[in-house]
Amino acid sequence: MNIEGKRSSGILLHFTSLPSEYGIGDLGPEAYHTADKMHKAGATLWQVLPLGPTGYGNSPYAQRSAFAANEMLISPEMLYRDGYLTKEDLLHPEFPEAKIDFRAVEEWKIPRLRKAAEKALKKEKEAIAAFRKKEAFWIEDYALFMVIYDKYKDARWHSVWTKKEGLRDRKTLAQIKKEKKDEIDIYIALQYLFQKELTALKNYMNKEGILLIGDIPIFAAADSTDTWSHLELFKTDADGHYSAVSGVPPDSFSPTGQLWGNPVYDWKRHEEDDFRWWKERIRRNLELADIIRIDHFRGFDAYFEIKAGAKTAEKGVWKKSPGRKFFSSLEKEMGRLPIIAEDLGWITPSVKKLRDDFGFPGMKITQDGFTWDKEGCLNTYDDFLPHNFTRSFVAYTGTHDNETVRGWYEKKSDAEKHMIREYLSSPDEEIVWALIKAIMMSNADTAIIPMQDILELGSEARMNTPATCNDRNWTWRMKKDAFNDYRIRRFAFLSRISGRNGMTYEEHERL
């Protein structure tokens, strides 16, 4: 999103996908090197996926907390630089180069993170105390939640924990806080260390003229700190069990719809305290990023509610949400906000009006624009084709839920490939960059390209397949030096000729 109304370009690359010898991308040196390369490429936006601690399935959209950050993104190299780890601590096993083995990473990294946190508690006691006070709305609950999670190796507080732990009995929690004070302090110190590293990286990016785009999943996970500590904000039955869950009806991704399983909000309770939980969530995420994308934005107009216990999302109903009241109150307190509205799927006029009335740009996924009419010809009137884009949108080749362009194209029929080549005026071998160019040259104010497409990778680099849970989702990593001078120059050229980087021709020649 370009806040100032200028044309801009950016790259979609989650931090976990950065090269790293420690098994998972992080906020260390490779993040800085990548920011330098993005600057050379003329990119002024770096978009990532949600930064929260991930739960079952390692999905960043299934977070343990809507406020906390993923400790696995803390850089061992930065911890060594700051004196929290030794050189011996950095010795590591052989990790896969092009994918994440989450279990292996956690087994190696968690003990080192704990060691660093213990040292930080002594070395930066006052700074951690100030951070703890500043983030009091959420951080105590998160640390306590994670301590109990560690006890059971399970976050299902509503079914695995004791009833007193799950329903937050005061005496029970007070006893845990007393007995596990050191463990709680470690989790808080880790959040501080993450914030310290991210703030340094973001400041560096900003000096390079790059803004960080974060991401907010609209719903909270059933087994999260948020539901445990604020159960009153979610729809439950008389026994305190979730009475309804979220999802989307059948669509092109899934013939039975998507049963997300996240509990739905009791919006009346949110209205009673003027949306405090949501306001705190927005504030927190704007500490983590310069701009935030709200996933499933249409949920602020209406959400798809499915009865708890249903096996599919086929039988559900749309329920209205007080999005207009929320954003009006939020804007009154914080002014016009840098928000991108993920408005994909079945979007009604009321969703569009809510989006437009608050000045939030929507999204265009170019892969979705290649549809065919009854005669089997390309539907040139499709809103998702680049020549039909209007200014107030962020345009993508695809997102984390899509195939890479190469993988998408290879799965098309010969007839469809022929029409795609004709539309893009491109041979097979240049189809990816031709689609990138079409987006960059479009009227959309902002163009963001997944790194996998800049690298021209195939299906092996797909980030996620919706409605599936397997050991391939969320695991892709970029190989070191894959984002090389050739690809930087190609992107820089498109950024310049499409007027998306603010650089002159001479400035580009000097890079």
Short mmCIF file of C-alpha atoms in Angstrom, two decimals:
data_model
loop_
_atom_site.label_atom_id
_atom_site.label_comp_id
_atom_site.label_asym_id
_atom_site.label_seq_id
_atom_site.Cartn_x
_atom_site.Cartn_y
_atom_site.Cartn_z
CA MET A 1 0.00 0.00 0.00
CA ASN A 2 1.34 3.42 -0.80
CA ILE A 3 0.22 5.75 1.94
CA GLU A 4 1.24 8.88 0.04
CA GLY A 5 -0.59 7.94 -3.15
CA LYS A 6 2.60 7.14 -5.08
CA ARG A 7 3.19 4.06 -7.19
CA SER A 8 5.25 1.45 -5.39
CA SER A 9 6.53 -2.09 -5.67
CA GLY A 10 7.38 -4.70 -3.08
CA ILE A 11 8.26 -8.32 -2.41
CA LEU A 12 6.37 -10.94 -0.42
CA LEU A 13 8.82 -13.04 1.60
CA HIS A 14 8.20 -14.36 5.10
CA PHE A 15 11.12 -14.15 7.52
CA THR A 16 11.08 -17.92 8.04
CA SER A 17 11.88 -18.34 4.33
CA LEU A 18 15.16 -16.43 4.51
CA PRO A 19 18.42 -18.36 4.07
CA SER A 20 19.98 -19.42 7.37
CA GLU A 21 22.38 -22.11 8.50
CA TYR A 22 20.22 -22.52 11.62
CA GLY A 23 17.34 -24.27 9.89
CA ILE A 24 14.84 -21.39 9.75
CA GLY A 25 14.97 -17.80 8.52
CA ASP A 26 15.27 -15.16 11.22
CA LEU A 27 15.88 -11.47 11.96
CA GLY A 28 19.63 -11.75 11.60
CA PRO A 29 22.22 -10.79 8.95
CA GLU A 30 20.39 -12.39 6.01
CA ALA A 31 17.37 -10.17 6.69
CA TYR A 32 19.62 -7.10 6.44
CA HIS A 33 21.29 -8.41 3.27
CA THR A 34 17.87 -9.05 1.75
CA ALA A 35 16.75 -5.53 2.63
CA ASP A 36 19.83 -4.20 0.83
CA LYS A 37 18.97 -6.26 -2.24
CA MET A 38 15.36 -5.10 -2.17
CA HIS A 39 16.57 -1.52 -2.06
CA LYS A 40 18.76 -2.14 -5.12
CA ALA A 41 15.76 -3.71 -6.83
CA GLY A 42 13.70 -0.58 -6.28
CA ALA A 43 11.30 -2.30 -3.89
CA THR A 44 9.92 -0.05 -1.17
CA LEU A 45 7.71 -2.64 0.54
CA TRP A 46 8.61 -5.92 2.24
CA GLN A 47 5.55 -8.01 3.04
CA VAL A 48 5.65 -10.89 5.53
CA LEU A 49 3.09 -13.32 6.95
CA PRO A 50 1.77 -13.04 10.54
CA LEU A 51 4.62 -12.84 13.06
CA GLY A 52 2.89 -14.56 15.98
CA PRO A 53 3.99 -17.84 17.60
CA THR A 54 2.62 -20.68 15.51
CA GLY A 55 0.52 -23.56 16.77
CA TYR A 56 -0.40 -26.95 15.39
CA GLY A 57 0.62 -27.35 11.74
CA ASN A 58 3.13 -24.45 11.98
CA SER A 59 0.73 -22.10 10.24
CA PRO A 60 1.33 -18.41 10.93
CA TYR A 61 -2.45 -18.03 10.59
CA ALA A 62 -2.99 -20.33 13.61
CA GLN A 63 -1.25 -18.33 16.30
CA ARG A 64 -0.75 -19.05 19.98
CA SER A 65 -1.30 -15.33 20.51
CA ALA A 66 -2.65 -12.39 18.52
CA PHE A 67 -0.13 -10.13 20.30
CA ALA A 68 3.04 -12.11 20.96
CA ALA A 69 5.81 -12.77 18.43
CA ASN A 70 7.32 -16.02 17.21
CA GLU A 71 10.42 -16.69 19.30
CA MET A 72 11.79 -18.95 16.54
CA LEU A 73 12.51 -15.80 14.51
CA ILE A 74 15.08 -14.56 17.01
CA SER A 75 18.54 -14.67 15.43
CA PRO A 76 21.23 -16.82 17.11
CA GLU A 77 23.87 -14.67 15.42
CA MET A 78 22.43 -11.50 16.93
CA LEU A 79 22.29 -13.18 20.34
CA TYR A 80 25.98 -14.07 19.97
CA ARG A 81 26.81 -10.52 18.88
CA ASP A 82 25.08 -9.14 21.98
CA GLY A 83 26.88 -11.55 24.30
CA TYR A 84 23.96 -13.84 25.11
CA LEU A 85 25.42 -16.91 23.37
CA THR A 86 28.92 -18.27 22.86
CA LYS A 87 30.54 -19.51 19.66
CA GLU A 88 30.03 -23.04 20.92
CA ASP A 89 26.30 -22.36 21.24
CA LEU A 90 26.18 -21.66 17.51
CA LEU A 91 27.38 -25.15 16.59
CA HIS A 92 24.46 -26.86 14.93
CA PRO A 93 23.41 -30.04 13.13
CA GLU A 94 22.94 -30.23 9.37
CA PHE A 95 19.60 -28.61 8.50
CA PRO A 96 17.85 -28.84 5.11
CA GLU A 97 18.78 -25.91 2.87
CA ALA A 98 15.51 -25.42 1.00
CA LYS A 99 12.89 -26.28 3.64
CA ILE A 100 12.24 -26.04 7.36
CA ASP A 101 12.27 -29.08 9.62
CA PHE A 102 10.30 -27.43 12.43
CA ARG A 103 10.84 -30.22 14.95
CA ALA A 104 14.60 -30.30 14.43
CA VAL A 105 14.83 -26.50 14.60
CA GLU A 106 12.92 -26.35 17.88
CA GLU A 107 14.97 -29.12 19.48
CA TRP A 108 18.20 -27.25 18.69
CA LYS A 109 17.06 -23.67 19.13
CA ILE A 110 14.83 -23.60 22.22
CA PRO A 111 17.61 -24.44 24.74
CA ARG A 112 19.77 -21.67 23.26
CA LEU A 113 16.93 -19.17 23.36
CA ARG A 114 16.30 -19.98 27.01
CA LYS A 115 19.99 -19.55 27.82
CA ALA A 116 20.02 -16.16 26.07
CA ALA A 117 16.86 -15.07 27.87
CA GLU A 118 18.36 -15.94 31.27
CA LYS A 119 21.39 -13.77 30.52
CA ALA A 120 19.22 -10.94 29.19
CA LEU A 121 17.19 -10.92 32.41
CA LYS A 122 20.38 -10.04 34.27
CA LYS A 123 21.99 -7.78 31.68
CA GLU A 124 18.91 -5.79 30.63
CA LYS A 125 16.74 -6.04 33.72
CA GLU A 126 15.41 -2.47 33.59
CA ALA A 127 14.72 -2.51 29.84
CA ILE A 128 12.82 -5.79 30.12
CA ALA A 129 10.82 -4.44 33.07
CA ALA A 130 9.86 -1.35 31.03
CA PHE A 131 8.87 -3.52 28.06
CA ARG A 132 6.82 -5.76 30.36
CA LYS A 133 4.96 -2.77 31.75
CA LYS A 134 4.33 -1.30 28.31
CA GLU A 135 2.89 -4.58 26.99
CA ALA A 136 0.94 -5.42 30.16
CA PHE A 137 -2.34 -5.85 28.29
CA TRP A 138 -1.21 -9.19 26.86
CA ILE A 139 2.25 -10.26 27.90
CA GLU A 140 1.55 -11.66 31.38
CA ASP A 141 -1.27 -13.83 30.07
CA TYR A 142 0.89 -15.05 27.20
CA ALA A 143 3.82 -16.02 29.40
CA LEU A 144 1.57 -17.83 31.88
CA PHE A 145 -0.26 -19.60 29.07
CA MET A 146 3.00 -20.86 27.57
CA VAL A 147 4.22 -22.13 30.94
CA ILE A 148 1.08 -24.22 31.34
CA TYR A 149 1.35 -25.27 27.69
CA ASP A 150 4.86 -26.56 28.40
CA LYS A 151 3.50 -28.59 31.29
CA TYR A 152 1.14 -30.54 29.03
CA LYS A 153 2.94 -30.11 25.70
CA ASP A 154 -0.55 -29.16 24.51
CA ALA A 155 -2.33 -25.82 24.14
CA ARG A 156 -5.86 -27.20 24.23
CA TRP A 157 -6.67 -25.42 27.47
CA HIS A 158 -10.38 -26.21 27.03
CA SER A 159 -9.95 -29.99 27.00
CA VAL A 160 -6.48 -31.10 28.14
CA TRP A 161 -5.70 -28.74 31.02
CA THR A 162 -7.38 -29.11 34.40
CA LYS A 163 -10.69 -27.31 34.72
CA LYS A 164 -9.24 -24.82 37.18
CA GLU A 165 -6.33 -24.03 34.84
CA GLY A 166 -8.56 -23.79 31.80
CA LEU A 167 -11.19 -21.60 33.46
CA ARG A 168 -8.54 -19.40 35.11
CA ASP A 169 -9.22 -20.10 38.77
CA ARG A 170 -7.51 -17.27 40.62
CA LYS A 171 -5.90 -19.33 43.36
CA THR A 172 -4.66 -21.91 40.88
CA LEU A 173 -3.08 -19.30 38.59
CA ALA A 174 -1.58 -17.42 41.53
CA GLN A 175 0.12 -20.63 42.67
CA ILE A 176 1.48 -21.31 39.16
CA LYS A 177 2.81 -17.75 38.93
CA LYS A 178 4.62 -18.22 42.23
CA GLU A 179 6.06 -21.63 41.40
CA LYS A 180 6.96 -20.84 37.79
CA LYS A 181 8.15 -17.25 38.14
CA ASP A 182 11.48 -17.95 36.45
CA GLU A 183 9.80 -19.70 33.51
CA ILE A 184 7.37 -16.82 33.07
CA ASP A 185 10.23 -14.32 33.14
CA ILE A 186 12.03 -16.25 30.39
CA TYR A 187 9.04 -16.03 28.03
CA ILE A 188 8.77 -12.31 28.67
CA ALA A 189 12.50 -11.84 28.06
CA LEU A 190 12.21 -13.72 24.76
CA GLN A 191 9.46 -11.35 23.63
CA TYR A 192 11.73 -8.45 24.56
CA LEU A 193 14.62 -9.92 22.57
CA PHE A 194 12.39 -10.40 19.54
CA GLN A 195 11.15 -6.81 19.79
CA LYS A 196 14.70 -5.54 20.08
CA GLU A 197 15.82 -7.41 16.96
CA LEU A 198 12.74 -6.53 14.91
CA THR A 199 12.90 -2.84 15.84
CA ALA A 200 16.54 -2.68 14.75
CA LEU A 201 15.77 -4.42 11.46
CA LYS A 202 12.71 -2.27 10.77
CA ASN A 203 14.66 0.92 11.48
CA TYR A 204 17.34 -0.24 9.05
CA MET A 205 14.71 -1.01 6.41
CA ASN A 206 13.04 2.37 6.89
CA LYS A 207 16.37 4.14 6.37
CA GLU A 208 16.65 2.21 3.09
CA GLY A 209 13.21 3.52 2.15
CA ILE A 210 11.49 0.16 2.74
CA LEU A 211 8.30 -0.24 4.77
CA LEU A 212 7.38 -3.53 6.46
CA ILE A 213 3.91 -4.94 5.79
CA GLY A 214 2.63 -7.25 8.52
CA ASP A 215 -0.43 -9.46 8.55
CA ILE A 216 -3.33 -10.02 10.96
CA PRO A 217 -5.49 -13.16 10.80
CA ILE A 218 -8.97 -11.89 11.59
CA PHE A 219 -9.86 -14.79 13.91
CA ALA A 220 -8.08 -16.08 17.01
CA ALA A 221 -7.14 -19.75 17.32
CA ALA A 222 -9.26 -21.99 19.54
CA ASP A 223 -6.20 -23.04 21.55
CA SER A 224 -4.69 -19.59 21.94
CA THR A 225 -3.85 -17.23 24.77
CA ASP A 226 -6.57 -14.92 23.49
CA THR A 227 -9.46 -17.34 23.87
CA TRP A 228 -8.13 -18.56 27.23
CA SER A 229 -7.70 -15.06 28.70
CA HIS A 230 -10.73 -13.41 27.04
CA LEU A 231 -13.28 -16.20 26.63
CA GLU A 232 -16.08 -13.68 27.18
CA LEU A 233 -15.27 -12.16 23.77
CA PHE A 234 -16.17 -15.37 21.91
CA LYS A 235 -19.46 -17.18 21.36
CA THR A 236 -19.88 -20.02 23.85
CA ASP A 237 -22.66 -22.23 25.17
CA ALA A 238 -23.89 -22.50 28.77
CA ASP A 239 -20.96 -24.77 29.68
CA GLY A 240 -18.33 -22.39 28.30
CA HIS A 241 -17.66 -24.42 25.15
CA TYR A 242 -17.45 -22.77 21.75
CA SER A 243 -20.90 -22.74 20.19
CA ALA A 244 -19.87 -21.68 16.69
CA VAL A 245 -16.75 -21.64 14.54
CA SER A 246 -15.56 -19.80 11.46
CA GLY A 247 -14.92 -20.75 7.86
CA VAL A 248 -15.93 -19.94 4.32
CA PRO A 249 -18.55 -21.57 2.11
CA PRO A 250 -17.64 -23.81 -0.84
CA ASP A 251 -15.48 -22.05 -3.46
CA SER A 252 -12.81 -22.76 -6.07
CA PHE A 253 -10.35 -23.81 -3.35
CA SER A 254 -12.66 -26.39 -1.73
CA PRO A 255 -16.02 -27.90 -2.85
CA THR A 256 -17.09 -28.37 0.78
CA GLY A 257 -15.87 -24.96 1.92
CA GLN A 258 -13.14 -24.33 4.45
CA LEU A 259 -13.84 -25.24 8.06
CA TRP A 260 -11.28 -23.12 9.86
CA GLY A 261 -12.51 -24.07 13.32
CA ASN A 262 -11.63 -20.73 14.92
CA PRO A 263 -14.23 -19.60 17.48
CA VAL A 264 -16.26 -16.60 16.31
CA TYR A 265 -16.45 -13.30 18.14
CA ASP A 266 -19.30 -12.24 20.36
CA TRP A 267 -19.37 -8.81 18.80
CA LYS A 268 -21.88 -7.45 21.33
CA ARG A 269 -19.32 -7.96 24.09
CA HIS A 270 -16.65 -6.23 21.99
CA GLU A 271 -18.93 -3.24 21.53
CA GLU A 272 -19.56 -2.97 25.27
CA ASP A 273 -15.97 -1.84 25.96
CA ASP A 274 -15.57 0.02 22.67
CA PHE A 275 -13.54 -2.77 21.02
CA ARG A 276 -10.65 -2.52 23.47
CA TRP A 277 -9.19 -5.95 22.62
CA TRP A 278 -9.20 -5.20 18.90
CA LYS A 279 -7.77 -1.70 19.40
CA GLU A 280 -4.93 -3.09 21.48
CA ARG A 281 -4.34 -5.70 18.79
CA ILE A 282 -4.07 -3.06 16.05
CA ARG A 283 -1.75 -0.93 18.18
CA ARG A 284 0.49 -3.91 18.89
CA ASN A 285 0.70 -4.95 15.26
CA LEU A 286 1.60 -1.41 14.23
CA GLU A 287 4.56 -1.73 16.61
CA LEU A 288 5.64 -4.80 14.67
CA ALA A 289 5.09 -3.38 11.17
CA ASP A 290 4.58 -0.11 9.32
CA ILE A 291 1.50 -1.34 7.47
CA ILE A 292 -0.85 -4.20 8.30
CA ARG A 293 -2.84 -6.44 6.02
CA ILE A 294 -6.05 -7.81 7.57
CA ASP A 295 -6.69 -11.34 6.36
CA HIS A 296 -10.35 -12.10 5.55
CA PHE A 297 -11.33 -8.43 5.85
CA ARG A 298 -14.87 -9.23 4.82
CA GLY A 299 -15.35 -10.66 8.33
CA PHE A 300 -15.69 -7.09 9.57
CA ASP A 301 -18.83 -6.73 7.44
CA ALA A 302 -20.17 -10.28 7.81
CA TYR A 303 -18.65 -13.63 8.75
CA PHE A 304 -19.62 -17.21 7.94
CA GLU A 305 -20.73 -18.96 11.13
CA ILE A 306 -20.82 -22.75 11.36
CA LYS A 307 -22.27 -24.73 14.24
CA ALA A 308 -19.56 -26.20 16.45
CA GLY A 309 -19.06 -29.89 15.72
CA ALA A 310 -19.91 -29.67 12.01
CA LYS A 311 -17.72 -31.82 9.75
CA THR A 312 -17.66 -29.40 6.78
CA ALA A 313 -18.44 -25.75 6.10
CA GLU A 314 -21.32 -26.53 3.74
CA LYS A 315 -24.03 -25.65 6.25
CA GLY A 316 -23.33 -22.25 7.68
CA VAL A 317 -24.92 -18.82 7.83
CA TRP A 318 -23.65 -15.29 7.26
CA LYS A 319 -23.77 -13.04 10.35
CA LYS A 320 -23.31 -9.27 10.39
CA SER A 321 -20.33 -7.67 12.12
CA PRO A 322 -20.01 -4.11 13.51
CA GLY A 323 -17.02 -3.25 11.33
CA ARG A 324 -18.18 0.28 10.61
CA LYS A 325 -18.53 1.06 14.33
CA PHE A 326 -15.13 -0.46 15.02
CA PHE A 327 -13.19 1.35 12.30
CA SER A 328 -14.95 4.65 13.08
CA SER A 329 -13.94 4.38 16.73
CA LEU A 330 -10.43 3.25 15.78
CA GLU A 331 -9.98 6.12 13.33
CA LYS A 332 -11.20 8.60 15.92
CA GLU A 333 -8.45 7.46 18.31
CA MET A 334 -5.59 6.74 15.92
CA GLY A 335 -6.36 8.64 12.72
CA ARG A 336 -6.35 7.18 9.20
CA LEU A 337 -4.65 3.80 9.42
CA PRO A 338 -2.21 2.06 7.03
CA ILE A 339 -4.33 -1.06 6.44
CA ILE A 340 -4.64 -3.36 3.43
CA ALA A 341 -7.97 -5.16 3.18
CA GLU A 342 -7.76 -8.77 1.99
CA ASP A 343 -11.02 -8.71 0.07
CA LEU A 344 -10.76 -11.91 -1.96
CA GLY A 345 -13.50 -14.45 -2.53
CA TRP A 346 -17.20 -13.63 -2.55
CA ILE A 347 -17.30 -9.90 -1.86
CA THR A 348 -20.61 -8.04 -1.51
CA PRO A 349 -21.24 -4.34 -2.20
CA SER A 350 -21.35 -3.68 1.56
CA VAL A 351 -17.83 -5.11 1.99
CA LYS A 352 -16.55 -2.90 -0.82
CA LYS A 353 -18.24 0.14 0.70
CA LEU A 354 -16.72 -0.57 4.13
CA ARG A 355 -13.30 -0.94 2.52
CA ASP A 356 -13.60 2.21 0.40
CA ASP A 357 -15.21 4.43 3.04
CA PHE A 358 -12.16 4.00 5.27
CA GLY A 359 -9.66 4.27 2.43
CA PHE A 360 -8.31 0.73 2.67
CA PRO A 361 -6.91 -0.62 -0.62
CA GLY A 362 -8.11 -4.08 -1.64
CA MET A 363 -6.19 -6.88 -3.34
CA LYS A 364 -5.96 -8.27 -6.85
CA ILE A 365 -4.54 -11.76 -7.50
CA THR A 366 -3.57 -11.92 -11.16
CA GLN A 367 -3.64 -15.71 -11.40
CA ASP A 368 -7.36 -15.53 -10.61
CA GLY A 369 -7.94 -13.23 -13.58
CA PHE A 370 -7.40 -15.89 -16.20
CA THR A 371 -10.94 -17.22 -16.53
CA TRP A 372 -12.66 -18.53 -19.61
CA ASP A 373 -16.03 -17.70 -21.16
CA LYS A 374 -18.60 -20.21 -22.53
CA GLU A 375 -16.70 -20.48 -25.81
CA GLY A 376 -13.48 -21.31 -23.96
CA CYS A 377 -11.88 -17.95 -24.70
CA LEU A 378 -10.15 -15.69 -22.20
CA ASN A 379 -12.63 -13.49 -20.35
CA THR A 380 -10.97 -10.13 -20.93
CA TYR A 381 -13.50 -8.36 -18.67
CA ASP A 382 -12.31 -10.19 -15.56
CA ASP A 383 -11.50 -7.67 -12.80
CA PHE A 384 -8.37 -9.60 -11.89
CA LEU A 385 -6.64 -9.14 -15.25
CA PRO A 386 -3.97 -6.42 -15.05
CA HIS A 387 -5.47 -4.17 -17.74
CA ASN A 388 -8.64 -3.87 -15.61
CA PHE A 389 -6.93 -2.87 -12.35
CA THR A 390 -7.83 0.49 -10.85
CA ARG A 391 -5.53 2.50 -8.62
CA SER A 392 -6.73 1.72 -5.10
CA PHE A 393 -5.52 -1.88 -5.06
CA VAL A 394 -2.47 -3.93 -4.18
CA ALA A 395 -1.75 -6.31 -7.07
CA TYR A 396 -0.05 -9.68 -6.72
CA THR A 397 0.86 -12.53 -9.03
CA GLY A 398 -0.30 -14.74 -6.15
CA THR A 399 -0.09 -14.97 -2.37
CA HIS A 400 0.96 -17.63 0.13
CA ASP A 401 -2.25 -19.55 -0.69
CA ASN A 402 -1.58 -19.70 -4.44
CA GLU A 403 0.65 -21.80 -6.63
CA THR A 404 3.80 -20.12 -7.86
CA VAL A 405 3.30 -18.64 -11.33
CA ARG A 406 5.48 -21.35 -12.85
CA GLY A 407 3.54 -24.10 -11.07
CA TRP A 408 0.20 -22.50 -11.97
CA TYR A 409 1.09 -22.16 -15.64
CA GLU A 410 2.42 -25.70 -15.96
CA LYS A 411 -0.89 -27.10 -14.72
CA LYS A 412 -2.93 -25.33 -17.42
CA SER A 413 -4.18 -27.09 -20.54
CA ASP A 414 -2.46 -26.44 -23.87
CA ALA A 415 -5.36 -24.24 -24.98
CA GLU A 416 -5.24 -22.19 -21.78
CA LYS A 417 -1.46 -21.84 -22.02
CA HIS A 418 -1.87 -20.56 -25.55
CA MET A 419 -4.30 -17.83 -24.45
CA ILE A 420 -2.10 -16.86 -21.50
CA ARG A 421 0.91 -16.54 -23.84
CA GLU A 422 -1.17 -14.43 -26.23
CA TYR A 423 -2.43 -12.15 -23.47
CA LEU A 424 1.07 -11.63 -22.10
CA SER A 425 2.73 -11.69 -25.54
CA SER A 426 5.32 -14.04 -24.14
CA PRO A 427 6.96 -17.39 -24.88
CA ASP A 428 6.81 -20.20 -22.30
CA GLU A 429 10.25 -19.53 -20.88
CA GLU A 430 9.44 -15.87 -20.09
CA ILE A 431 5.88 -16.34 -18.83
CA VAL A 432 6.68 -15.58 -15.17
CA TRP A 433 8.43 -12.29 -15.84
CA ALA A 434 5.80 -11.36 -18.42
CA LEU A 435 3.10 -11.68 -15.77
CA ILE A 436 5.20 -9.70 -13.31
CA LYS A 437 5.65 -6.97 -15.93
CA ALA A 438 1.90 -6.85 -16.62
CA ILE A 439 1.25 -6.20 -12.94
CA MET A 440 4.03 -3.64 -12.61
CA MET A 441 2.75 -1.72 -15.63
CA SER A 442 -0.88 -1.81 -14.44
CA ASN A 443 -2.78 1.09 -12.87
CA ALA A 444 -2.71 -0.48 -9.39
CA ASP A 445 -0.91 1.86 -7.00
CA THR A 446 1.00 -1.03 -5.45
CA ALA A 447 2.48 -4.19 -6.94
CA ILE A 448 3.86 -6.93 -4.68
CA ILE A 449 5.55 -10.03 -6.06
CA PRO A 450 6.25 -13.23 -4.08
CA MET A 451 9.95 -14.03 -3.97
CA GLN A 452 9.21 -17.49 -5.42
CA ASP A 453 8.04 -15.83 -8.65
CA ILE A 454 11.04 -13.52 -8.83
CA LEU A 455 13.13 -16.70 -8.60
CA GLU A 456 10.87 -18.40 -11.21
CA LEU A 457 10.34 -21.46 -9.02
CA GLY A 458 7.76 -24.18 -9.58
CA SER A 459 5.28 -26.04 -7.37
CA GLU A 460 8.05 -27.25 -5.07
CA ALA A 461 8.23 -23.69 -3.68
CA ARG A 462 4.52 -23.27 -2.95
CA MET A 463 4.06 -21.88 0.57
CA ASN A 464 0.62 -23.27 1.44
CA THR A 465 -2.25 -25.27 0.00
CA PRO A 466 -5.52 -24.12 1.63
CA ALA A 467 -7.66 -26.67 3.48
CA THR A 468 -4.67 -29.03 3.90
CA CYS A 469 -2.33 -29.75 6.78
CA ASN A 470 0.90 -31.49 5.81
CA ASP A 471 4.66 -31.33 6.20
CA ARG A 472 5.06 -29.23 3.04
CA ASN A 473 3.01 -26.20 4.03
CA TRP A 474 4.95 -23.21 5.40
CA THR A 475 8.33 -24.95 4.97
CA TRP A 476 9.78 -23.31 1.84
CA ARG A 477 13.11 -21.52 2.20
CA MET A 478 15.09 -19.46 -0.27
CA LYS A 479 18.58 -20.73 -1.04
CA LYS A 480 21.45 -18.42 -0.22
CA ASP A 481 22.27 -15.98 -3.05
CA ALA A 482 19.24 -17.10 -5.11
CA PHE A 483 18.11 -13.46 -5.15
CA ASN A 484 21.12 -12.55 -7.28
CA ASP A 485 22.19 -9.57 -9.40
CA TYR A 486 20.37 -10.88 -12.47
CA ARG A 487 17.02 -10.98 -10.68
CA ILE A 488 17.66 -7.76 -8.80
CA ARG A 489 18.35 -5.94 -12.07
CA ARG A 490 15.25 -7.39 -13.76
CA PHE A 491 13.04 -6.26 -10.91
CA ALA A 492 14.81 -2.88 -10.72
CA PHE A 493 14.22 -2.31 -14.43
CA LEU A 494 10.49 -2.99 -14.07
CA SER A 495 10.31 -0.82 -10.94
CA ARG A 496 11.87 2.07 -12.83
CA ILE A 497 9.96 1.90 -16.11
CA SER A 498 6.65 1.47 -14.24
CA GLY A 499 7.41 4.49 -12.03
CA ARG A 500 7.27 2.47 -8.81
CA ASN A 501 10.52 3.32 -7.03
CA GLY A 502 11.05 7.07 -7.18
CA MET A 503 14.58 6.63 -8.63
CA THR A 504 15.94 8.29 -11.71
CA TYR A 505 17.60 6.35 -14.53
CA GLU A 506 21.01 7.67 -13.43
CA GLU A 507 20.45 6.48 -9.86
CA HIS A 508 19.64 3.01 -11.12
CA GLU A 509 22.76 2.93 -13.27
CA ARG A 510 24.88 3.67 -10.21
CA LEU A 511 23.50 0.69 -8.24
#
